[in-house]
Coordinates of C-alpha atoms and ligand atoms in Angstrom, one line a residue:
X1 CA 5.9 -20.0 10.1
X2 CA 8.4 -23.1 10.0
X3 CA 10.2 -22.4 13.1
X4 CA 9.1 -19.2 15.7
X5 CA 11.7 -17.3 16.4
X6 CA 12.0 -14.7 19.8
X7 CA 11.0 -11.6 19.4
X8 CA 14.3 -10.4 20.3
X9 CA 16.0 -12.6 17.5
X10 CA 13.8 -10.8 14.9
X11 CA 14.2 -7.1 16.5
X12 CA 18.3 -7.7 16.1
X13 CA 18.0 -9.2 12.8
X14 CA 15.7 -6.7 11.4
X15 CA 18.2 -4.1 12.7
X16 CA 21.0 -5.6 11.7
X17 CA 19.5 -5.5 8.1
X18 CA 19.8 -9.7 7.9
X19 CA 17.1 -9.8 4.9
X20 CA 16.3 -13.8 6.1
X21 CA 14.9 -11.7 9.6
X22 CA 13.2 -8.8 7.7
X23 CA 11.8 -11.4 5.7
X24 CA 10.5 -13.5 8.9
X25 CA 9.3 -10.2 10.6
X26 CA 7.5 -9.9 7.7
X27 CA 5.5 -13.3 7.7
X28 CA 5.0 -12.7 11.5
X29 CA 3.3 -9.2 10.6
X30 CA 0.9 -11.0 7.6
X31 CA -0.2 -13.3 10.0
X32 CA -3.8 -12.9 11.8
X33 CA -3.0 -15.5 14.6
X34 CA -4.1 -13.6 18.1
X35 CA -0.3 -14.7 18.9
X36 CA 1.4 -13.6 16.1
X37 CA -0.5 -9.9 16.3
X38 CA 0.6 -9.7 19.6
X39 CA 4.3 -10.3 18.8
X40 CA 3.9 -8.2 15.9
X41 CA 3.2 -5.7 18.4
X42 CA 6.1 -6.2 20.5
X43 CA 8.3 -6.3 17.5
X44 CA 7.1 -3.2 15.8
X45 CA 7.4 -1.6 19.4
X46 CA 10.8 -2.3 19.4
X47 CA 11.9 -1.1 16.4
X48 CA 9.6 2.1 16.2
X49 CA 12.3 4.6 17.0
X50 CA 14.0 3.4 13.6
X51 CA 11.3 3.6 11.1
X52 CA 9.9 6.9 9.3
X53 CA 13.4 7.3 7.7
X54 CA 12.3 6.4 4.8
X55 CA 10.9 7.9 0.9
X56 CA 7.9 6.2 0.8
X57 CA 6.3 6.3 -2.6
X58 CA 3.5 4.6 -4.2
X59 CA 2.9 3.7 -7.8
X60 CA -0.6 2.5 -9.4
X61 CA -1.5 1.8 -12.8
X62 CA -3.8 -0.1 -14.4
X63 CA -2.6 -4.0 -15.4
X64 CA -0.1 -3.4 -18.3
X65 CA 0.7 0.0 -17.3
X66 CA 4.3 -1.3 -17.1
X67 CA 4.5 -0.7 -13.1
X68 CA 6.3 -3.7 -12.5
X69 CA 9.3 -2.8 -15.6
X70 CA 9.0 0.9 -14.8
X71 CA 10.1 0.1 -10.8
X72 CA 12.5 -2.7 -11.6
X73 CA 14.5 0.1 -14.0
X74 CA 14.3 2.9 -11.0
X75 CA 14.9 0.3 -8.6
X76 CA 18.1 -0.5 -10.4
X77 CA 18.9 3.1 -10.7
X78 CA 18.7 4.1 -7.2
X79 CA 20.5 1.0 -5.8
X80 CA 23.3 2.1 -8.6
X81 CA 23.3 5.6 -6.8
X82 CA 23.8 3.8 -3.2
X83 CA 19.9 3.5 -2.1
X84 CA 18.6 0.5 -0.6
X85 CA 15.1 0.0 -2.5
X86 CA 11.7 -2.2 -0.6
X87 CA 9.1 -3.2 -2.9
X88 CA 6.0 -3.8 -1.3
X89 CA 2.8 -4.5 -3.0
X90 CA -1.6 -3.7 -1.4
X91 CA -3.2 -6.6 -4.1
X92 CA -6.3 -7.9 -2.2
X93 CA -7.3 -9.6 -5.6
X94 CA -4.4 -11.0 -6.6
X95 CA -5.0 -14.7 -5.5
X96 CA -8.2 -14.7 -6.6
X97 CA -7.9 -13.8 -9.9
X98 CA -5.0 -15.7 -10.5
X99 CA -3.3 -12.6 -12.1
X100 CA 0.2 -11.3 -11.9
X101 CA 1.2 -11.0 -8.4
X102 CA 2.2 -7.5 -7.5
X103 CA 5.2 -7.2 -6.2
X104 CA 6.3 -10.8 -7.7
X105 CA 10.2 -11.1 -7.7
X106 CA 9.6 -12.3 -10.9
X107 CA 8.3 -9.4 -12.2
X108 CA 10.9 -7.4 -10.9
X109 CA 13.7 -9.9 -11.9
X110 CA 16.8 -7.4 -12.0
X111 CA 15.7 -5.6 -8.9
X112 CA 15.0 -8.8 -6.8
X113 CA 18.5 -10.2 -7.7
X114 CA 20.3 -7.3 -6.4
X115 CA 21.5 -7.3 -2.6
X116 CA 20.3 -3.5 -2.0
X117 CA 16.8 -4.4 -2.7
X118 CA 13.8 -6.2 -1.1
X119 CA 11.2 -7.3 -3.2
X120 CA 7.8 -8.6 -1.3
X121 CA 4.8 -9.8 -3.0
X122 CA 1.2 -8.7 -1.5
X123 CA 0.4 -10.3 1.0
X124 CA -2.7 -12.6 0.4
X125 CA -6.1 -11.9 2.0
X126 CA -9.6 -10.7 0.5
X127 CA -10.2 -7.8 2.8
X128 CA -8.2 -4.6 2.1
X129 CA -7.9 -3.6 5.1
X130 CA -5.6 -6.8 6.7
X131 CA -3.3 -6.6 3.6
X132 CA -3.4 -2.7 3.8
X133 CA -2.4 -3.4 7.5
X134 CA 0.1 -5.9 6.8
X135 CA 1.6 -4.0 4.1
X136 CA 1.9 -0.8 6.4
X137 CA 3.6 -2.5 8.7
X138 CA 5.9 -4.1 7.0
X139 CA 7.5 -0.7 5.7
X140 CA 7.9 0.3 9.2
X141 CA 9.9 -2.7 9.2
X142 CA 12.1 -2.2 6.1
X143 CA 13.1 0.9 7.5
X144 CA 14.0 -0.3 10.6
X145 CA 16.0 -2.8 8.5
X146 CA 17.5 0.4 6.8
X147 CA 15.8 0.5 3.6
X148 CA 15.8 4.3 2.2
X149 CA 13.6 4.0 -0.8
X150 CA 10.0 2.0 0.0
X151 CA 8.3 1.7 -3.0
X152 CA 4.3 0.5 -2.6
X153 CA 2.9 -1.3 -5.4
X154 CA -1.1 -1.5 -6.1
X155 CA -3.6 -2.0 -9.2
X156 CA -5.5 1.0 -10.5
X157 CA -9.3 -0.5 -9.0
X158 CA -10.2 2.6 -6.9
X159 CA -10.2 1.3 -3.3
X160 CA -6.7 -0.1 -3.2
X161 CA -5.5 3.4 -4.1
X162 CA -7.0 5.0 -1.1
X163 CA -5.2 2.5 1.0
X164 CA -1.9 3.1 -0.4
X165 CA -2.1 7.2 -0.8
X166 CA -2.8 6.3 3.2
X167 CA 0.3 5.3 3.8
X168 CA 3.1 7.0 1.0
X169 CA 4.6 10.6 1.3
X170 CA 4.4 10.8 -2.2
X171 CA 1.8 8.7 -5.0
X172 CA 2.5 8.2 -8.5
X173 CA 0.2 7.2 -10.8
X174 CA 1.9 5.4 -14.5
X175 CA -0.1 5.9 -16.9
X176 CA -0.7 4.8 -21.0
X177 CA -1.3 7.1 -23.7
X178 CA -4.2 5.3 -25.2
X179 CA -5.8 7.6 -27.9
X180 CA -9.2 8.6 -26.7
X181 CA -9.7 6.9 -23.8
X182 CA -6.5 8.4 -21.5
X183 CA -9.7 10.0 -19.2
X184 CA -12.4 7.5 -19.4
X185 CA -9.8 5.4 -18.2
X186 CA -8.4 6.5 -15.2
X187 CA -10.6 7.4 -12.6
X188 CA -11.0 10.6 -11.3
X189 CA -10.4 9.5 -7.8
X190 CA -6.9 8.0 -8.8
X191 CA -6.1 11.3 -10.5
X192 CA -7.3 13.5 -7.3
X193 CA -4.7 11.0 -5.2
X194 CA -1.9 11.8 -7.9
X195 CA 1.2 13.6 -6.8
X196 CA 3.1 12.9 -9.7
X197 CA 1.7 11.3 -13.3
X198 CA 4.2 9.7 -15.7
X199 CA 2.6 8.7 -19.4
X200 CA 4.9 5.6 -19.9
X201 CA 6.0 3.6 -23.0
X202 CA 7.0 6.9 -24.6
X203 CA 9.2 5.1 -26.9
X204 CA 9.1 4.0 -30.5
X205 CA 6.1 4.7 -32.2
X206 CA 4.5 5.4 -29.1
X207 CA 6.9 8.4 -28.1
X208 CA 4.0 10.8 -29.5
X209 CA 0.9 9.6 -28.2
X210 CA 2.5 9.5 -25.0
X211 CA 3.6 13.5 -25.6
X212 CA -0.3 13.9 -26.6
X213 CA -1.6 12.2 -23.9
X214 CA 0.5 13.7 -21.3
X215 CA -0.4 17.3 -22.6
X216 CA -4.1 16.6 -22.5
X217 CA -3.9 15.5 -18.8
X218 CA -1.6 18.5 -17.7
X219 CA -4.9 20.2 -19.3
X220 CA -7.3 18.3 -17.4
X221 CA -5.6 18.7 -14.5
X222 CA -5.8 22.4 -15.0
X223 CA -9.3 22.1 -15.5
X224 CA -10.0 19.8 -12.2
X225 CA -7.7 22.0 -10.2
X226 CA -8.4 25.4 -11.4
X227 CA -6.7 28.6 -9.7
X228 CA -3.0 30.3 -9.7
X229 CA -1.3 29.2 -6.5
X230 CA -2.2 25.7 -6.7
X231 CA 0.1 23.1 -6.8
X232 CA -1.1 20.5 -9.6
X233 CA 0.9 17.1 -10.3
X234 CA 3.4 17.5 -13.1
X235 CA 2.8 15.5 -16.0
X236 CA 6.1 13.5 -17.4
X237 CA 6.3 11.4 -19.8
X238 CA 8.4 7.9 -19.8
X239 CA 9.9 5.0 -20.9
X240 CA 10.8 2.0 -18.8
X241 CA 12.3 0.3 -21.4
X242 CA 14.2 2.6 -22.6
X243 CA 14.9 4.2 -19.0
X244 CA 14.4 7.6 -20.8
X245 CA 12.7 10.0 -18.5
X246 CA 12.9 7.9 -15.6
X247 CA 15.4 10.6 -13.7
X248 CA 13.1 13.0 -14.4
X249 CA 10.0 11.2 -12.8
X250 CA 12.1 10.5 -10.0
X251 CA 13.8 14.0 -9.5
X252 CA 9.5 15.1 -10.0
X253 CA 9.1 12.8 -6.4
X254 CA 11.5 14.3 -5.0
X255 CA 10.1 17.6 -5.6
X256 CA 7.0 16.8 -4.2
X257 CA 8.4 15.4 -1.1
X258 CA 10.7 18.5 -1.0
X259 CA 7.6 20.7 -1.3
X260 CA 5.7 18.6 1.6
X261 CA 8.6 19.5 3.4
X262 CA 9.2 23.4 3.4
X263 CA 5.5 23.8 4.7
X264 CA 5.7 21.1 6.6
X265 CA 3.3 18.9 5.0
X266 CA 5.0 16.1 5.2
X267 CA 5.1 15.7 8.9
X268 CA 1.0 16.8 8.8
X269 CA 0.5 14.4 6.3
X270 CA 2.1 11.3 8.3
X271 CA 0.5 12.2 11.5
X272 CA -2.7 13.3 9.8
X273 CA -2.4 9.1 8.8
X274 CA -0.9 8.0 11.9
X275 CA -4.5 9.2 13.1
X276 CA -6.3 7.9 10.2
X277 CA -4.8 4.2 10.6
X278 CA -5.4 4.4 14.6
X279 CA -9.2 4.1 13.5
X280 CA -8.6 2.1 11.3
X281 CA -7.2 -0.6 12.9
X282 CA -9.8 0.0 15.7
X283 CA -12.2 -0.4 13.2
X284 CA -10.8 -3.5 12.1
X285 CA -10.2 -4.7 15.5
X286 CA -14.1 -4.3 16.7
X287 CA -15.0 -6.1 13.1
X288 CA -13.2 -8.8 13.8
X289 CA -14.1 -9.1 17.7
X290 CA -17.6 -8.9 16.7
X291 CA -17.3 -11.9 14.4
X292 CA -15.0 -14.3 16.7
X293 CA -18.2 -13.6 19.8
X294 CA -19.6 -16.3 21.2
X295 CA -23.1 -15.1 20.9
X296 CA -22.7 -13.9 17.4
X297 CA -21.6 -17.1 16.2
X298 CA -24.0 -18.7 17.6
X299 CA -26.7 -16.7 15.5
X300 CA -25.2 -15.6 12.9
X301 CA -26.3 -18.1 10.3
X302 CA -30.0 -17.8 11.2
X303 CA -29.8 -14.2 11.1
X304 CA -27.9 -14.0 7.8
X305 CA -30.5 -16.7 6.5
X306 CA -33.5 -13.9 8.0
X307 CA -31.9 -11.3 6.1
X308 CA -31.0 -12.9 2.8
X309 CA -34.5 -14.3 2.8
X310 CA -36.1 -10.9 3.7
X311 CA -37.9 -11.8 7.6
X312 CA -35.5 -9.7 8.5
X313 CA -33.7 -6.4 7.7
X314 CA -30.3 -5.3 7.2
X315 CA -30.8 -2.3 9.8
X316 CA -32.9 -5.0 12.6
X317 CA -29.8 -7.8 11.9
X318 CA -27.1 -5.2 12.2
X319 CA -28.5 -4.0 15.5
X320 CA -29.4 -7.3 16.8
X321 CA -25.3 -8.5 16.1
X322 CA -24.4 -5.7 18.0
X323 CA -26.6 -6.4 20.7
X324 CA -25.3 -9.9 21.0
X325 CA -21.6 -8.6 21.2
X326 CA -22.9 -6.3 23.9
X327 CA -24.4 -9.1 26.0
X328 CA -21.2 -10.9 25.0
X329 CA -19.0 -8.2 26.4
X330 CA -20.9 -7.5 29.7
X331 CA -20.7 -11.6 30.2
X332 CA -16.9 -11.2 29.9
X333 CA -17.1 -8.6 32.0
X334 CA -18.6 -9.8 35.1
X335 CA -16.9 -13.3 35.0
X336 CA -13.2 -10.9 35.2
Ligands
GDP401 P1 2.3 -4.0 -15.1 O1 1.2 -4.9 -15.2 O2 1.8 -2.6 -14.9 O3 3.3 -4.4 -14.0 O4 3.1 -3.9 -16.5 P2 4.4 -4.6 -16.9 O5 5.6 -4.0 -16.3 O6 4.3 -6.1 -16.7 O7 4.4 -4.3 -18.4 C1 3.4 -4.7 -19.3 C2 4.0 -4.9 -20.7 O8 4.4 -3.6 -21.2 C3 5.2 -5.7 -20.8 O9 5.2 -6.5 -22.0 C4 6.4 -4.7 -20.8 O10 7.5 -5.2 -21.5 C5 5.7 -3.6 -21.6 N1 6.3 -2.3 -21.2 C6 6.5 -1.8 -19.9 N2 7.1 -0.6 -19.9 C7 7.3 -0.3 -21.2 C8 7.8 0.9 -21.9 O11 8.3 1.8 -21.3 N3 7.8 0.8 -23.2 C9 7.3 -0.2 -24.0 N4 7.4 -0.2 -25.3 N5 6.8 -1.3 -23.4 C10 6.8 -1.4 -22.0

């Protein structure tokens, strides 16, 4: 960060809805410095009786799907009908391959220019986990900042989706009507996560396919989901080009979250992941105490070497790191 600012200067910014704070609080939240994490805890402390107000919905699709036109046009919409709209984007590749960034302003071009909207690229990293974490927390803080509408970005590749349906009320899933393939295509995992499924580009030639395609998933949906009181995603059909449809996927979000709702499954399902990111962070936190030990950094290239070169196995190396944070621990603990 250029210049640090107090905790108490971000808190009052970020409340104040000053996007320059959010956008510093943000930084602050991406970063892994032992410093910064702890002032990211102090500021997310602060703020915490001011987030949760949110709709918090992802979107996935594969590259091409059209998620980036599809929530520029919504975005646009709801900040017509008074919402504030937060883009936020879980992309743990997106450096590497040297793809489109999710989440890019550019992408979102109309979206990004308006005042009522925040648009955030992913933060960088190769570990899903820290740019899961970072991307969490920075919707806590865009609805502190009084954002109504977070949106969570992420690339159809399996894991990322997990992440993301771990920390949205509501996930939607954009799809393409490509003849044969729709269900090849998308995994079945993604489609078990699915709260909602839109078949975009239904415009043009491409209106029918998309109709086709859309009635064949409501099918296999059926299929996967078999029984009479069971609430299957809808299948919609859209066009973010056109913006035809779009109210309609929207209004089918809404449902959902109304649903979640009336038998209380919405509160369940944030504490339910409250819960589930508590362990996760401790599992992130012991991963990454394990690797900054002394002892284990002073073997662990030897070790590494034994198991890569076979002397040693995966099981014996995992055990003997463990051992060596151990012993590290125990030293820390007698010198305090
Ligand atoms: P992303 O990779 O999922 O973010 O996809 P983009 O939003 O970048 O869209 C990929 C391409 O599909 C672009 O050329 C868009 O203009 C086009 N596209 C997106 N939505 C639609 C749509 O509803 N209809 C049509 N015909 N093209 C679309």
């Amino acid at each position: 960060m250029r210049q640090p600012a107090s905790t108490a200067e971000l808190v009052a910014g970020v409340l104040a809805g000053e996007r320059q704070q959010v956008a510093r609080a943000i930084t602050l939240l991406e970063s892994r410095r032992p410093d910064h994490r702890e002032q990211a805890r102090e500021l997310l402390a602060a703020v915490a009786d001011r987030t949760g107000g949110a709709v918090r919905v992802g979107i996935t699709g594969v590259p091409g799907a059209g998620k980036s036109t599809f929530i520029d046009a919504l975005g646009v919409r709801l900040v017509e009908q008074g919402h504030r709209v937060a883009v936020v984007a879980v992309d743990p590749s997106s450096r590497r391959t040297g793809g489109s960034i999710l989440g890019d302003r550019t992408r979102m071009a109309r979206l990004a220019a308006s005042d009522s909207a925040f648009v955030r690229p992913s933060p960088s990293g190769r570990h899903l986990g820290g740019v899961a974490r970072a991307t969490r927390e920075s919707m806590l803080v865009l609805e502190a900042a009084g954002y109504d509408v977070v949106v969570v970005e992420t690339v159809g590749v399996g894991q990322n989706e997990i992440a993301v349906s771990e920390m949205v009320d509501t996930f939607l899933l954009l799809t393409l009507a490509r003849a044969g393939d729709q269900l090849q295509g998308i995994k079945r995992g993604i489609l078990e996560l699915a709260d909602v499924i839109a078949v975009n580009k239904a415009d043009g030639d491409g209106e029918l396919p998309a109709k086709g395609a859309a009635r064949e998933l409501a099918g296999a949906m059926r299929l996967m989901m078999p029984g009479a009181g069971v609430r299957r995603p809808p299948v919609l059909t859209c066009s973010a080009v056109t913006g035809d449809g779009l109210d309609d996927v929207w209004q089918a979000v809404l449902d959902h979250r109304s649903h979640l709702e009336a038998e209380h499954g919405l509160a369940q399902r944030r504490a339910q992941q409250q819960q589930d990111w508590m362990w996760a962070l401790v599992d992130s936190a012991l991963s990454d105490g394990i690797r900054a030990s002394q002892a284990v950094r002073a073997e662990r290239a030897d070790l590494e070497a034994a198991v890569r070169a076979g002397e040693t196995s995966a099981v014996e190396g995992s055990a003997r790191l463990l051992e060596l944070y151990a012993a590290d621990l125990r030293a820390a603990d007698s010198e305090g």
